[in-house]
Amino acid sequence: MRILLLEDEESIRGFVRINLKRNEMEVTEAETGEAALELAGTEGPFDIALLDVMLPTISGFEVCEQLRANYPRMGIIMLTAKSQEEDKIHGLELGADDYVQKPFSPGELIARIKSLYRRMSSEPVGSIDSTVQGGGDKAGESEDLLKAVQVSNQSFSGSYDLGQAPAAAAAPALEVRIPPFVLSIPERKLWKEDREIILTPTEWTLVRLLMEREGASVSRDHILSEVWGRYYVGDLKVVDVNIRRIRQKIESNPSEPSFIETVWGFGYRWKRGARP
Ligand code: CA
């Protein structure tokens, strides 16, 4: 895994570098936003960028925005010093996948990086079974999950490419088709009619989660644990911010969404598509 680390404080940079290297990650360091942007071009591609926010010249937010524009599939984690809500959300709105609040422990940072990296690989989104066994702390959540599993199994069987050999029927679907969308799992791509919708690693994982459970309401808690990881300690707002960003990309009118519905007080649902 190749990491681009932007941090102006030498002591923090050193601390992060040592811990990344210990976990067999390759680190390229930048002290300024300008240097980070340049390195992204000359030394890339990087899997994940870690971006400090408070910097002497251009801020980590600006770097995030530019990296996101140039490298839509790169993973981005903001290292935020402020505890202000707006700060955390602002990075996510600009396209960051996650944020880690300073001071952070090496374990926390590494866990977030690994969780993001899983989102970027073609591995399954996570095991629903393990979440059920883990026992949601809210009564009824497990039941909802089971419903989601049942519904997702139904939509799986409806999504198989009819041209595939029968042996493939037991394997997970490689494509989810909900007109006008086609989600290709091996390619990690989403198309709306003939147009590819460019998604960040986090957006893609979230879209996959909802599309595979077409028609089922998925709770924000469940989305958070499936997409960001079971032990994520962050805010449920990361889910809403990502949904908002996805809607801007896929909906004709994001304020009146016709594909991703809000289930008030609960979560979100990918509207069941018309059956041929
Ligand atoms: Ca700083």
Coordinates of C-alpha atoms and ligand atoms in Angstrom, one line a residue:
M1 CA 0.0 0.0 0.0
R2 CA 1.4 3.4 -1.0
I3 CA 0.6 6.4 1.3
L4 CA 1.0 10.1 0.6
L5 CA 1.5 11.8 4.0
L6 CA 0.9 15.6 4.2
E7 CA 1.8 17.0 7.6
D8 CA 3.8 20.1 8.4
E9 CA 4.9 19.2 11.9
E10 CA 8.0 17.1 11.8
S11 CA 7.2 15.3 15.1
I12 CA 3.8 14.1 14.0
R13 CA 5.1 13.2 10.6
G14 CA 7.8 11.1 12.1
F15 CA 5.3 9.4 14.5
V16 CA 3.0 8.6 11.6
R17 CA 5.8 7.5 9.3
I18 CA 7.2 5.0 11.8
N19 CA 3.8 3.4 12.4
L20 CA 2.9 3.2 8.7
K21 CA 6.2 1.5 8.0
R22 CA 5.8 -0.9 10.8
N23 CA 2.6 -2.0 9.0
E24 CA 4.5 -2.5 5.8
M25 CA 3.1 0.6 4.1
E26 CA 5.2 2.7 1.8
V27 CA 5.3 6.4 2.8
T28 CA 6.0 9.5 0.7
E29 CA 6.1 12.7 2.8
A30 CA 5.1 16.3 2.1
E31 CA 5.4 19.3 4.4
T32 CA 3.2 21.6 2.3
G33 CA 0.1 21.3 0.3
E34 CA 1.9 22.4 -2.8
A35 CA 4.5 19.7 -2.4
A36 CA 1.8 17.1 -1.8
L37 CA 0.0 18.0 -5.0
E38 CA 3.2 17.9 -6.9
L39 CA 4.3 14.5 -5.5
A40 CA 0.8 13.1 -6.3
G41 CA 1.7 13.7 -9.9
T42 CA 5.4 12.8 -10.0
E43 CA 5.5 9.9 -7.4
G44 CA 2.0 8.5 -7.8
P45 CA -0.2 6.6 -8.0
F46 CA -0.9 6.5 -4.3
D47 CA -3.5 4.4 -2.7
I48 CA -4.3 6.7 0.2
A49 CA -3.5 10.3 1.1
L50 CA -3.3 11.4 4.8
L51 CA -3.9 15.1 4.9
D52 CA -3.3 17.5 7.8
V53 CA -5.8 20.4 7.7
M54 CA -3.9 23.3 9.3
L55 CA -0.9 24.1 7.1
P56 CA 1.1 27.3 6.6
T57 CA 0.1 28.0 3.0
I58 CA -2.8 26.2 1.2
S59 CA -4.9 24.1 3.6
G60 CA -5.5 20.4 3.7
F61 CA -9.1 21.1 2.5
E62 CA -7.8 22.6 -0.7
V63 CA -5.4 19.8 -1.2
C64 CA -8.3 17.3 -0.6
E65 CA -10.4 19.1 -3.2
Q66 CA -7.7 19.1 -5.8
L67 CA -6.6 15.5 -5.2
R68 CA -10.2 14.4 -5.4
A69 CA -10.7 16.2 -8.7
N70 CA -7.6 14.6 -10.2
Y71 CA -7.6 11.2 -8.6
P72 CA -11.3 10.2 -8.0
R73 CA -10.4 6.7 -6.8
M74 CA -7.7 7.6 -4.4
G75 CA -8.5 7.1 -0.7
I76 CA -8.4 10.3 1.4
I77 CA -8.2 10.6 5.2
M78 CA -8.1 14.0 6.8
L79 CA -6.0 14.5 10.0
T80 CA -8.1 17.0 11.8
A81 CA -6.9 18.9 14.8
K82 CA -10.1 20.8 15.6
S83 CA -13.0 19.2 17.3
Q84 CA -15.4 21.5 15.6
E85 CA -18.2 19.6 13.8
E86 CA -18.0 21.8 10.7
D87 CA -14.3 20.9 10.2
K88 CA -14.9 17.2 10.1
I89 CA -17.9 17.5 7.8
H90 CA -16.2 20.0 5.6
G91 CA -13.5 17.5 4.6
L92 CA -16.1 14.9 3.8
E93 CA -18.1 17.3 1.7
L94 CA -14.9 18.0 -0.3
G95 CA -14.6 14.3 -1.0
A96 CA -12.5 12.9 1.9
D97 CA -13.4 9.3 2.8
D98 CA -12.8 9.6 6.5
Y99 CA -11.2 11.8 9.1
V100 CA -9.1 11.0 12.2
Q101 CA -9.0 13.5 15.0
K102 CA -5.8 14.5 16.6
P103 CA -4.4 13.3 18.9
F104 CA -4.9 9.8 17.5
S105 CA -3.3 6.5 18.5
P106 CA -1.3 4.5 16.0
G107 CA -3.8 1.7 16.3
E108 CA -6.7 4.0 15.4
L109 CA -5.0 5.5 12.4
I110 CA -3.9 2.1 11.1
A111 CA -7.4 0.7 11.6
R112 CA -8.9 3.5 9.6
I113 CA -6.4 3.1 6.8
K114 CA -7.0 -0.6 6.6
S115 CA -10.8 -0.2 6.6
L116 CA -10.5 2.4 3.8
Y117 CA -8.2 0.1 1.8
R118 CA -10.7 -2.7 2.1
R119 CA -13.3 -0.4 0.6
M120 CA -10.9 0.2 -2.3
S121 CA -10.4 -3.5 -3.0
S122 CA -12.9 -5.8 -4.7
E123 CA -13.5 -7.7 -1.5
P124 CA -17.1 -8.2 -0.4
V125 CA -18.4 -5.2 1.5
G126 CA -18.2 -7.0 4.9
S127 CA -20.0 -9.9 6.5
I128 CA -23.5 -9.3 7.5
D129 CA -23.4 -12.4 9.6
S130 CA -20.6 -11.1 11.8
T131 CA -22.6 -7.9 12.3
V132 CA -25.7 -9.9 13.4
Q133 CA -23.6 -12.0 15.7
G134 CA -22.0 -8.9 17.1
G135 CA -25.4 -8.0 18.3
G136 CA -26.5 -4.5 17.6
D137 CA -27.1 -2.7 20.9
K138 CA -30.5 -1.6 19.7
A139 CA -33.3 -4.2 19.9
G140 CA -34.8 -4.9 16.6
E141 CA -31.7 -4.1 14.6
S142 CA -30.7 -7.7 14.1
E143 CA -34.2 -8.4 12.8
D144 CA -33.8 -5.6 10.3
L145 CA -30.5 -7.0 9.3
L146 CA -32.0 -10.4 8.7
K147 CA -34.8 -8.8 6.6
A148 CA -32.1 -7.0 4.7
V149 CA -30.3 -10.3 4.1
Q150 CA -33.4 -12.0 2.9
V151 CA -34.2 -9.1 0.6
S152 CA -30.7 -8.9 -0.7
N153 CA -30.7 -12.6 -1.5
Q154 CA -33.9 -12.1 -3.5
S155 CA -32.4 -9.3 -5.4
F156 CA -29.2 -11.3 -6.0
S157 CA -31.1 -14.0 -7.7
G158 CA -32.9 -11.4 -9.8
S159 CA -29.6 -9.8 -10.8
Y160 CA -27.7 -12.7 -12.3
D161 CA -26.7 -12.3 -15.9
L162 CA -28.9 -14.8 -17.7
G163 CA -26.1 -15.5 -20.1
Q164 CA -23.9 -17.0 -17.3
A165 CA -23.3 -20.7 -16.8
P166 CA -25.6 -22.2 -14.1
A167 CA -22.5 -22.9 -12.0
A168 CA -22.1 -19.2 -11.5
A169 CA -25.5 -19.1 -9.7
A170 CA -24.0 -19.9 -6.4
A171 CA -21.3 -17.2 -6.7
P172 CA -22.0 -13.6 -5.7
A173 CA -23.4 -11.5 -8.5
L174 CA -20.8 -9.8 -10.6
E175 CA -23.2 -7.1 -11.7
V176 CA -26.2 -5.5 -10.1
R177 CA -28.6 -4.1 -12.7
I178 CA -31.3 -1.7 -11.5
P179 CA -32.3 0.3 -14.5
P180 CA -31.0 2.8 -15.5
F181 CA -28.0 1.7 -13.4
V182 CA -25.4 -1.1 -13.9
L183 CA -22.9 -1.7 -11.1
S184 CA -19.9 -3.8 -12.1
I185 CA -18.3 -5.4 -9.0
P186 CA -15.1 -6.6 -10.6
E187 CA -14.5 -3.3 -12.3
R188 CA -15.8 -1.3 -9.3
K189 CA -17.7 0.9 -11.7
L190 CA -21.2 2.4 -11.9
W191 CA -23.0 3.3 -15.1
K192 CA -26.2 5.3 -15.5
E193 CA -27.4 4.4 -19.0
D194 CA -24.2 4.8 -21.1
R195 CA -22.5 7.3 -18.8
E196 CA -20.0 6.2 -16.1
I197 CA -20.6 7.8 -12.8
I198 CA -17.2 8.4 -11.1
L199 CA -17.4 7.5 -7.4
T200 CA -14.9 7.7 -4.6
P201 CA -14.0 4.4 -2.9
T202 CA -16.4 5.2 -0.1
E203 CA -19.3 6.3 -2.3
W204 CA -18.8 3.1 -4.4
T205 CA -19.0 0.8 -1.4
L206 CA -22.1 2.6 -0.1
V207 CA -23.8 2.4 -3.5
R208 CA -23.0 -1.3 -3.7
L209 CA -24.4 -1.9 -0.2
L210 CA -27.7 -0.2 -1.1
M211 CA -28.0 -1.6 -4.6
E212 CA -27.4 -5.2 -3.4
R213 CA -30.3 -4.7 -1.0
E214 CA -32.6 -3.1 -3.5
G215 CA -35.9 -2.1 -2.0
A216 CA -34.7 -2.7 1.6
S217 CA -34.3 0.0 4.2
V218 CA -30.8 0.0 5.6
S219 CA -30.2 1.7 8.9
R220 CA -27.5 4.4 9.2
D221 CA -25.9 2.4 11.9
H222 CA -25.7 -0.6 9.7
I223 CA -24.3 1.5 6.8
L224 CA -21.7 2.9 9.1
S225 CA -20.5 -0.5 10.4
E226 CA -20.6 -2.1 6.9
V227 CA -18.8 0.7 5.1
W228 CA -16.5 2.3 7.7
G229 CA -16.0 -0.7 9.8
R230 CA -17.6 -2.3 12.8
Y231 CA -15.6 -0.4 15.4
Y232 CA -15.9 3.0 13.8
V233 CA -16.2 5.6 16.4
G234 CA -17.1 8.5 14.1
D235 CA -20.3 10.3 13.5
L236 CA -23.4 9.0 11.7
K237 CA -23.2 12.3 9.7
V238 CA -20.5 10.7 7.5
V239 CA -23.2 8.5 6.1
D240 CA -25.5 11.5 5.3
V241 CA -22.7 13.5 3.7
N242 CA -21.8 10.6 1.4
I243 CA -25.4 10.0 0.5
R244 CA -25.7 13.7 -0.4
R245 CA -22.6 13.5 -2.6
I246 CA -23.8 10.3 -4.3
R247 CA -27.2 12.0 -5.0
Q248 CA -25.5 14.9 -6.6
K249 CA -23.8 12.5 -9.0
I250 CA -26.7 10.1 -9.8
E251 CA -29.9 12.1 -9.4
S252 CA -31.4 14.5 -11.9
N253 CA -32.7 16.5 -9.0
P254 CA -30.7 15.8 -5.9
S255 CA -33.1 17.5 -3.6
E256 CA -36.0 15.3 -4.8
P257 CA -34.1 12.0 -5.1
S258 CA -35.8 9.3 -7.1
F259 CA -33.2 6.5 -6.6
I260 CA -31.9 6.7 -3.1
E261 CA -34.8 7.3 -0.7
T262 CA -34.5 8.6 2.8
V263 CA -36.2 6.5 5.4
W264 CA -36.9 9.1 8.0
G265 CA -35.4 8.4 11.4
F266 CA -33.8 5.2 10.2
G267 CA -31.6 5.3 7.1
Y268 CA -31.7 4.9 3.4
R269 CA -33.2 2.6 0.7
W270 CA -32.4 2.1 -3.0
K271 CA -35.7 2.3 -4.6
R272 CA -36.8 -0.9 -6.2
G273 CA -36.4 -0.6 -10.0
A274 CA -39.1 -1.5 -12.5
R275 CA -39.1 -5.2 -13.4
P276 CA -39.0 -6.1 -17.1
Ligands
CA1 CA -0.5 21.3 10.9

